[in-house]
XYZ file of C-alpha atoms in Angstrom:
557
model
C -66.154 -71.159 24.347
C -68.306 -68.088 24.242
C -69.952 -66.273 21.358
C -69.550 -62.754 20.048
C -71.958 -61.181 22.532
C -71.054 -63.187 25.631
C -70.303 -60.054 27.640
C -74.039 -59.346 27.937
C -76.296 -61.059 30.446
C -76.789 -64.684 29.419
C -80.307 -65.942 28.779
C -78.926 -69.499 28.547
C -75.746 -70.532 30.335
C -74.095 -73.958 29.968
C -71.099 -74.598 32.184
C -69.146 -77.846 31.990
C -72.234 -79.560 30.565
C -71.896 -83.286 29.992
C -74.553 -85.868 29.111
C -74.063 -89.626 29.067
C -76.613 -92.373 28.440
C -76.144 -95.843 29.875
C -76.348 -97.686 26.553
C -73.704 -95.517 24.894
C -69.958 -96.050 25.279
C -69.024 -92.367 24.996
C -70.771 -89.273 26.352
C -73.057 -87.424 23.948
C -71.886 -84.062 25.312
C -68.729 -83.349 27.302
C -67.389 -80.133 28.814
C -69.744 -77.804 26.957
C -69.342 -74.119 27.890
C -71.759 -71.840 26.034
C -73.318 -68.487 26.895
C -76.319 -67.336 24.824
C -77.569 -63.782 25.487
C -81.057 -62.430 24.982
C -82.135 -61.715 21.417
C -79.934 -64.065 19.404
C -80.797 -66.705 16.826
C -78.421 -69.612 17.355
C -78.123 -72.455 14.844
C -77.047 -75.902 16.090
C -75.220 -77.911 13.403
C -73.958 -81.487 13.279
C -74.381 -84.843 11.622
C -77.254 -87.120 12.627
C -76.600 -88.631 16.050
C -74.000 -86.091 17.234
C -76.184 -84.825 20.073
C -78.065 -81.841 18.641
C -81.438 -82.946 20.026
C -79.858 -83.803 23.380
C -78.338 -80.319 23.576
C -81.701 -78.706 22.813
C -83.491 -80.809 25.413
C -81.135 -79.726 28.165
C -82.458 -76.177 27.725
C -85.979 -76.988 28.917
C -85.026 -79.812 31.273
C -86.290 -82.742 29.192
C -82.735 -84.002 29.659
C -82.449 -85.483 32.224
C -85.915 -85.196 33.842
C -87.701 -87.251 31.144
C -85.015 -88.833 28.965
C -82.848 -90.122 31.801
C -79.094 -90.210 31.451
C -76.422 -88.696 33.635
C -75.897 -84.943 33.463
C -72.834 -83.143 34.790
C -72.234 -79.417 34.932
C -75.031 -76.850 34.898
C -77.610 -75.364 32.535
C -79.176 -72.116 33.766
C -82.111 -70.703 31.777
C -83.397 -67.208 32.581
C -81.825 -67.590 36.014
C -83.338 -71.046 36.687
C -81.139 -74.109 37.101
C -82.566 -76.996 35.082
C -81.264 -79.485 37.647
C -83.827 -78.219 40.163
C -86.477 -76.892 37.766
C -88.267 -79.570 35.689
C -89.860 -78.708 32.319
C -93.200 -77.686 33.852
C -91.415 -74.975 35.849
C -89.696 -73.682 32.711
C -92.782 -73.696 30.452
C -93.423 -69.982 30.895
C -89.954 -69.036 29.602
C -89.038 -71.879 27.193
C -91.165 -72.965 24.247
C -90.041 -76.280 22.736
C -91.052 -77.877 19.411
C -89.594 -81.306 18.690
C -88.867 -83.113 15.434
C -92.280 -84.806 15.356
C -94.892 -82.074 15.902
C -97.827 -84.500 15.868
C -96.579 -86.242 19.009
C -96.813 -82.942 20.886
C -100.419 -82.109 19.986
C -102.902 -82.262 22.861
C -106.096 -81.100 21.089
C -107.844 -81.940 17.817
C -108.284 -78.586 16.045
C -105.966 -75.767 14.987
C -107.363 -72.928 17.121
C -107.661 -75.160 20.189
C -104.025 -76.180 19.850
C -102.879 -72.574 19.520
C -104.761 -71.672 22.695
C -103.840 -74.677 24.833
C -100.509 -73.425 26.245
C -102.086 -70.101 27.189
C -104.947 -71.867 28.951
C -102.403 -73.879 30.958
C -100.647 -70.646 31.984
C -103.895 -68.871 32.934
C -103.749 -66.157 30.252
C -106.943 -64.005 30.212
C -109.470 -64.893 27.494
C -109.271 -61.550 25.658
C -105.468 -61.784 25.487
C -105.707 -65.373 24.276
C -108.028 -64.378 21.424
C -105.703 -61.585 20.277
C -102.609 -63.789 20.374
C -104.323 -66.590 18.438
C -105.273 -64.152 15.675
C -101.739 -62.712 15.557
C -100.220 -66.185 15.297
C -102.646 -67.317 12.588
C -101.508 -64.330 10.517
C -97.804 -64.704 11.309
C -97.658 -68.338 10.220
C -100.166 -68.299 7.357
C -102.710 -70.512 9.093
C -105.860 -68.402 8.725
C -107.337 -70.656 6.039
C -107.065 -73.773 8.222
C -108.048 -72.266 11.581
C -111.157 -74.474 11.897
C -109.610 -77.642 10.451
C -108.900 -80.843 12.411
C -105.161 -81.278 12.956
C -105.334 -84.779 11.469
C -106.510 -83.343 8.126
C -103.545 -80.970 7.723
C -100.445 -81.608 5.660
C -97.193 -82.302 7.471
C -95.999 -78.763 6.833
C -99.201 -77.221 8.123
C -98.964 -79.355 11.259
C -95.416 -78.138 11.784
C -96.513 -74.500 11.582
C -99.302 -75.166 14.089
C -96.770 -76.741 16.459
C -94.558 -73.646 16.235
C -97.563 -71.376 16.683
C -98.766 -73.293 19.739
C -95.639 -72.290 21.667
C -95.384 -68.776 20.220
C -98.827 -67.820 21.574
C -97.517 -68.266 25.124
C -94.922 -65.532 24.436
C -91.890 -67.453 25.764
C -88.580 -65.645 26.199
C -86.732 -68.601 24.645
C -87.844 -70.685 21.684
C -86.159 -74.059 21.052
C -86.869 -75.733 17.707
C -85.703 -79.123 16.438
C -85.803 -79.280 12.614
C -88.481 -76.543 12.335
C -88.505 -76.349 8.513
C -88.112 -80.047 7.687
C -91.705 -80.456 6.462
C -92.189 -76.954 5.065
C -92.124 -75.940 1.420
C -89.394 -73.404 0.566
C -91.633 -70.332 0.681
C -93.340 -71.383 3.908
C -89.915 -72.037 5.448
C -88.758 -68.554 4.457
C -91.892 -67.037 5.997
C -91.445 -68.928 9.276
C -87.750 -68.036 9.514
C -88.439 -64.394 8.654
C -91.068 -64.366 11.416
C -88.579 -65.791 13.901
C -86.024 -63.172 12.853
C -88.570 -60.401 13.465
C -89.317 -61.793 16.921
C -85.596 -61.940 17.684
C -84.892 -58.406 16.454
C -88.064 -56.649 17.574
C -89.005 -58.450 20.787
C -85.667 -59.819 22.001
C -86.760 -63.469 21.696
C -83.881 -65.927 22.019
C -84.122 -68.730 19.434
C -82.045 -71.910 19.441
C -82.723 -74.260 16.560
C -81.210 -77.378 15.038
C -81.597 -77.744 11.290
C -80.052 -80.015 8.673
C -81.091 -77.809 5.746
C -78.471 -75.178 6.420
C -79.133 -73.457 3.109
C -82.446 -72.244 4.549
C -81.271 -71.015 7.920
C -77.627 -69.994 8.041
C -78.127 -66.474 6.678
C -80.476 -65.737 9.605
C -78.140 -67.033 12.334
C -76.160 -64.799 14.669
C -74.069 -67.741 15.813
C -73.454 -71.398 15.042
C -72.877 -74.223 17.522
C -71.128 -77.062 15.674
C -71.194 -80.542 17.225
C -68.320 -82.526 15.651
C -69.486 -85.782 17.264
C -66.876 -86.115 20.028
C -68.958 -84.424 22.712
C -67.522 -80.942 22.133
C -69.324 -77.839 20.896
C -67.541 -75.377 18.592
C -69.071 -71.937 19.057
C -68.631 -68.917 16.787
C -70.004 -66.653 14.082
C -71.386 -68.556 11.058
C -68.657 -67.645 8.544
C -65.858 -68.760 10.877
C -67.463 -72.033 11.956
C -68.650 -73.078 8.492
C -65.298 -72.271 6.890
C -63.908 -75.345 8.679
C -67.060 -77.402 9.154
C -67.437 -80.782 7.405
C -71.151 -79.960 7.067
C -71.911 -76.962 4.870
C -74.783 -75.702 2.694
C -74.447 -75.896 -1.107
C -73.501 -72.216 -1.409
C -70.432 -72.835 0.779
C -69.648 -76.033 -1.121
C -69.784 -74.002 -4.354
C -67.481 -71.402 -2.768
C -64.935 -74.117 -2.036
C -65.115 -75.291 -5.639
C -64.640 -71.722 -6.886
C -61.918 -70.892 -4.358
C -63.817 -68.055 -2.640
C -62.448 -67.306 0.827
C -64.108 -66.434 3.132
C -67.157 -68.264 1.791
C -70.412 -66.348 1.237
C -73.360 -67.628 3.252
C -76.217 -66.258 1.149
C -77.168 -66.462 -2.510
C -76.989 -62.667 -2.762
C -73.380 -62.529 -1.573
C -72.421 -65.507 -3.731
C -73.872 -63.904 -6.880
C -71.685 -60.872 -6.262
C -68.651 -63.163 -6.342
C -69.824 -65.272 -9.279
C -69.529 -63.236 -12.543
C -66.121 -64.684 -13.474
C -67.277 -68.204 -12.664
C -70.451 -67.748 -14.728
C -68.408 -66.581 -17.729
C -66.077 -69.548 -17.393
C -68.947 -72.030 -17.198
C -70.753 -70.401 -20.127
C -67.663 -71.059 -22.248
C -67.737 -74.751 -21.278
C -71.311 -75.386 -22.411
C -74.333 -76.725 -20.525
C -74.243 -79.474 -17.888
C -75.812 -81.815 -20.438
C -72.938 -81.107 -22.829
C -70.540 -81.942 -20.009
C -72.344 -85.205 -19.322
C -73.220 -84.102 -15.801
C -76.888 -83.131 -16.184
C -79.889 -85.284 -15.255
C -80.365 -88.310 -17.467
C -82.957 -87.995 -20.169
C -86.200 -89.831 -19.628
C -85.866 -93.332 -20.972
C -87.886 -93.778 -24.122
C -89.799 -97.018 -24.410
C -89.462 -97.865 -20.702
C -92.318 -99.718 -19.030
C -94.878 -97.495 -17.310
C -95.084 -98.592 -13.669
C -97.831 -96.217 -12.526
C -100.354 -94.040 -14.298
C -103.225 -91.778 -13.289
C -105.816 -90.255 -15.611
C -108.004 -87.336 -14.522
C -107.565 -88.516 -10.940
C -109.732 -86.816 -8.304
C -109.548 -87.388 -4.544
C -111.546 -85.623 -1.828
C -111.539 -85.470 1.958
C -115.183 -84.799 2.658
C -115.878 -81.421 1.046
C -112.175 -80.640 0.595
C -110.781 -81.461 -2.848
C -107.214 -82.758 -2.570
C -106.619 -83.769 -6.206
C -108.509 -82.502 -9.233
C -107.946 -84.075 -12.651
C -104.350 -85.236 -12.142
C -102.852 -87.190 -15.036
C -99.274 -88.373 -14.470
C -97.089 -91.407 -15.081
C -93.871 -92.908 -13.721
C -91.742 -95.193 -15.865
C -89.075 -97.744 -15.039
C -85.633 -96.204 -14.607
C -86.720 -92.637 -13.878
C -86.713 -90.545 -10.718
C -89.607 -88.105 -10.570
C -89.796 -85.343 -7.969
C -93.228 -84.233 -6.809
C -93.120 -80.642 -5.576
C -95.549 -77.952 -4.480
C -96.547 -75.928 -1.454
C -97.825 -77.561 1.729
C -101.323 -78.913 1.183
C -100.992 -79.089 -2.613
C -101.898 -82.806 -2.684
C -98.485 -84.487 -2.855
C -99.008 -86.970 -0.023
C -102.538 -87.667 -1.215
C -101.218 -88.700 -4.634
C -98.715 -91.068 -3.037
C -101.374 -92.562 -0.763
C -103.665 -93.132 -3.731
C -100.900 -94.888 -5.676
C -100.319 -97.275 -2.767
C -104.028 -97.967 -2.218
C -104.473 -96.083 1.060
C -106.903 -93.635 -0.527
C -109.613 -94.521 -3.063
C -110.194 -92.079 -5.926
C -113.443 -90.172 -6.130
C -113.003 -89.777 -9.876
C -110.682 -90.761 -12.713
C -108.401 -93.804 -12.681
C -105.175 -94.941 -11.043
C -103.107 -97.979 -12.041
C -99.983 -99.557 -10.577
C -98.547 -102.442 -12.544
C -101.703 -102.418 -14.646
C -104.012 -102.876 -11.638
C -106.041 -100.632 -9.338
C -104.057 -100.456 -6.078
C -107.109 -100.029 -3.838
C -108.381 -103.427 -5.082
C -105.084 -105.336 -4.930
C -104.348 -107.935 -2.266
C -101.770 -106.611 0.229
C -99.303 -109.380 -0.640
C -99.474 -108.394 -4.320
C -99.407 -104.666 -3.597
C -96.144 -104.724 -1.608
C -94.458 -106.528 -4.488
C -95.520 -103.756 -6.869
C -95.137 -100.567 -4.866
C -93.561 -99.477 -1.584
C -94.242 -96.273 0.365
C -91.959 -94.640 2.928
C -94.327 -92.235 4.734
C -93.577 -88.873 6.356
C -93.994 -90.460 9.779
C -91.590 -93.429 9.700
C -92.888 -94.953 12.937
C -95.968 -96.033 10.965
C -93.765 -98.826 9.565
C -91.780 -99.675 12.707
C -93.242 -102.090 15.263
C -90.385 -104.173 16.685
C -88.509 -103.569 19.944
C -85.030 -103.290 18.396
C -83.308 -102.382 15.145
C -82.118 -105.986 14.845
C -85.631 -107.378 15.179
C -87.049 -104.783 12.781
C -84.505 -105.726 10.098
C -85.025 -109.468 10.605
C -88.803 -109.114 10.331
C -88.432 -107.070 7.139
C -86.202 -109.774 5.626
C -88.815 -112.426 6.433
C -91.732 -110.366 5.090
C -89.851 -109.551 1.886
C -88.564 -113.128 1.514
C -85.007 -111.982 1.011
C -81.653 -113.211 2.300
C -81.216 -112.629 6.069
C -79.184 -109.485 6.661
C -80.441 -107.657 3.557
C -82.340 -104.969 5.455
C -79.574 -104.556 8.041
C -77.023 -104.045 5.250
C -79.194 -101.360 3.643
C -79.620 -99.600 6.981
C -75.894 -99.751 7.686
C -75.146 -98.240 4.276
C -77.530 -95.351 4.895
C -76.858 -94.838 8.591
C -73.687 -96.548 9.852
C -72.745 -97.541 13.388
C -76.230 -97.696 14.951
C -76.335 -100.407 17.675
C -78.560 -103.283 16.542
C -80.086 -103.604 19.983
C -81.375 -100.034 20.141
C -85.143 -99.515 20.216
C -86.451 -97.628 17.144
C -88.098 -95.027 19.385
C -84.647 -94.145 20.758
C -83.360 -93.259 17.286
C -83.375 -89.715 15.968
C -86.067 -88.733 13.481
C -83.598 -89.076 10.605
C -82.422 -92.478 11.821
C -86.001 -93.751 12.116
C -86.748 -92.558 8.598
C -83.634 -94.311 7.341
C -84.682 -97.554 9.046
C -88.153 -97.336 7.492
C -86.557 -96.727 4.096
C -84.368 -99.817 4.496
C -87.450 -101.881 5.441
C -89.257 -100.824 2.248
C -86.197 -101.133 0.011
C -85.570 -104.697 1.165
C -88.637 -105.909 -0.740
C -87.310 -104.308 -3.932
C -90.680 -103.094 -5.285
C -90.525 -101.889 -8.907
C -92.143 -98.595 -7.854
C -90.849 -96.741 -4.799
C -92.769 -93.827 -3.279
C -90.996 -91.530 -0.819
C -92.719 -88.818 1.220
C -90.182 -86.216 2.430
C -87.319 -88.755 2.442
C -84.641 -86.321 3.667
C -86.547 -85.083 6.689
C -84.071 -85.307 9.561
C -81.169 -86.417 7.334
C -77.833 -84.615 7.359
C -75.862 -83.960 4.157
C -73.809 -87.147 4.527
C -76.877 -89.367 4.904
C -78.526 -87.503 2.026
C -75.570 -88.306 -0.246
C -75.915 -91.984 0.641
C -79.630 -91.811 -0.153
C -78.863 -90.218 -3.535
C -76.462 -93.064 -4.334
C -79.082 -95.676 -3.464
C -81.805 -93.955 -5.504
C -79.486 -93.724 -8.508
C -78.637 -97.410 -8.178
C -82.339 -98.293 -8.020
C -83.087 -96.231 -11.111
C -80.216 -97.933 -12.938
C -81.875 -101.214 -11.990
C -85.129 -100.119 -13.691
C -87.002 -99.168 -10.530
C -89.276 -96.176 -10.840
C -89.118 -93.606 -8.052
C -91.624 -90.909 -7.176
C -90.562 -88.702 -4.284
C -92.617 -85.929 -2.735
C -90.213 -83.406 -1.300
C -89.559 -79.792 -0.387
C -85.819 -80.452 -0.532
C -84.793 -78.587 -3.681
C -81.174 -79.678 -3.264
C -82.178 -83.363 -3.315
C -84.229 -82.746 -6.462
C -81.221 -81.119 -8.135
C -79.049 -84.127 -7.305
C -81.274 -87.016 -8.265
C -84.450 -86.136 -10.213
C -84.788 -86.641 -13.963
C -88.171 -84.954 -14.011
C -90.226 -82.622 -11.824
C -93.983 -82.481 -11.325
C -95.369 -79.412 -9.568
C -98.786 -79.565 -7.906
C -100.845 -76.537 -6.903
C -104.280 -76.837 -5.303
C -104.534 -80.445 -6.428
C -103.661 -79.792 -10.085
C -100.482 -80.389 -12.109
C -99.061 -77.008 -13.128
C -95.654 -78.176 -14.403
C -94.200 -81.425 -15.715
C -90.791 -81.496 -17.370
C -87.033 -82.129 -17.111
C -85.590 -80.969 -13.810
C -83.458 -78.096 -15.124
C -86.312 -76.684 -17.222
C -88.723 -76.619 -14.278
C -86.524 -75.497 -11.389
C -83.913 -73.102 -12.784
C -86.424 -70.324 -13.486
C -88.442 -70.950 -10.306
C -87.784 -68.602 -7.372
C -89.349 -71.176 -5.023
C -87.852 -74.447 -6.254
C -84.429 -73.478 -7.644
C -81.459 -74.921 -5.706
C -78.800 -72.559 -4.385
C -76.298 -73.278 -7.160
C -78.893 -72.481 -9.824
C -79.733 -69.188 -8.118
C -76.065 -68.211 -7.903
C -75.192 -69.158 -11.490
C -78.429 -68.252 -13.319
C -79.070 -67.962 -16.194
C -76.587 -70.829 -16.713
C -78.461 -74.118 -15.994
C -76.128 -75.574 -13.343
C -77.900 -77.304 -10.457
C -75.268 -78.606 -8.027
C -71.719 -77.853 -6.860
C -70.808 -81.359 -8.023
C -71.735 -80.516 -11.607
C -69.620 -77.369 -11.478
C -66.647 -79.171 -9.926
C -66.769 -81.940 -12.544
C -66.936 -79.436 -15.428
C -64.028 -77.359 -14.117
C -61.953 -80.465 -13.509
C -62.624 -81.716 -17.041
C -61.638 -78.321 -18.467
C -58.388 -78.279 -16.481
C -57.516 -81.797 -17.627
C -58.142 -80.787 -21.243
C -55.820 -77.794 -20.901
C -53.048 -79.797 -19.209
C -53.181 -82.518 -21.841
């Protein structure tokens, strides 16, 4: 299939493209025909494991030159056939940023990383300096220009990774999950920057992203991978009207019966007055029994900090933070990149010692607890899941986790299967997608059943289906009196699962309250449904669907 502008000269041409890997029974891609002209922003959509990353890697030759596999058909990029041009011969026209930006860094400091690609291409020094300054401004990195990359937050590292390829002025930019570690405002800034480059400079951008609510309004076209090797190509409204994977605003449109579905909050609000009036007459989500559960009174406090301060050298990460997490509650920790969210989690699990104040987990100081006692009290799933994965296969990883947690054999494998079905047990963890690796790390931690569970960006790389499974598991854990503290930029996850929201800014707590109270009025942290239906305090399409269904049943009875 071809897109709406296929009559123009193609910047990227895929003809009969097929990709098969030896360990997989079916081809990842089969018979793909796509033409992408200059100056388009193309969004690649599909569930985890459907071949999105493989498709992206064919554009710069990583498939098959580095990943192996058998490739049929042709991919021609800016007139160069990727069968005969390896990635190094495409570096001047294709900039590629993968799911794990840290793995692509080749220097230690921000400015050095931004300049590295230009140095490799022989760009003159005066041009390099100008481009570095432009990129620092474009991506909001001026304040960290002199910082070591290792000291940056995950979101800041992701922006540096994007900037490091932008400075080389490629004609094509390929991005795999570019906003997964960014806070909502930073994501909007990055996407707006990409849109300017597309519109003003004719840059061609191809990106895969699970958080469709952030990206779809910017896309000229959508490539949907259903999972059978095909690619469905078309304008966003047409493809998403029949896609099994849709952003919340489209899910809300289906509930409300709007056809064609709006793709932006602005367009949805124009369609929503009648729905808002109908919901106002039904009462609040809490009155419908579909709002977040109230914080359990009298529940045991699993973790507590008082006036907690943590520093990295001369940089203050946390300043006077006093928070608590009780059994049976899910607390979302939100804030811009670099606000101190990961630092708080690391301090609670004993990886970082406080420079002031106190921190207690299960009544003890985590930094002084024996490891065997600590893992029985608190478990952390980090942003980089490979930090927890050491075995040579999924099977071995799950078996080791069962032994370490002293649980029934098969416990970890069952958790992983529930979150991410149909992954071969013999596959090496490094061959999993980013979302699949995160899911495996989550299963490893969950197997031990710690009373307190800490999650750092738990939906990074997860599609909507996997996210729903995660929500179910977190709700089950909370029902079983586990306390959960999750640091996330995923406002839709917060709307689904959090009882309470903490907002950090510059290392200080600036908000702490029930989810609806904190997020509905926030332009940064409100989910799409709340933005469409404000001032009514509805957070998810599921809440709206349940309320309308209850009202219809009452009328019919």
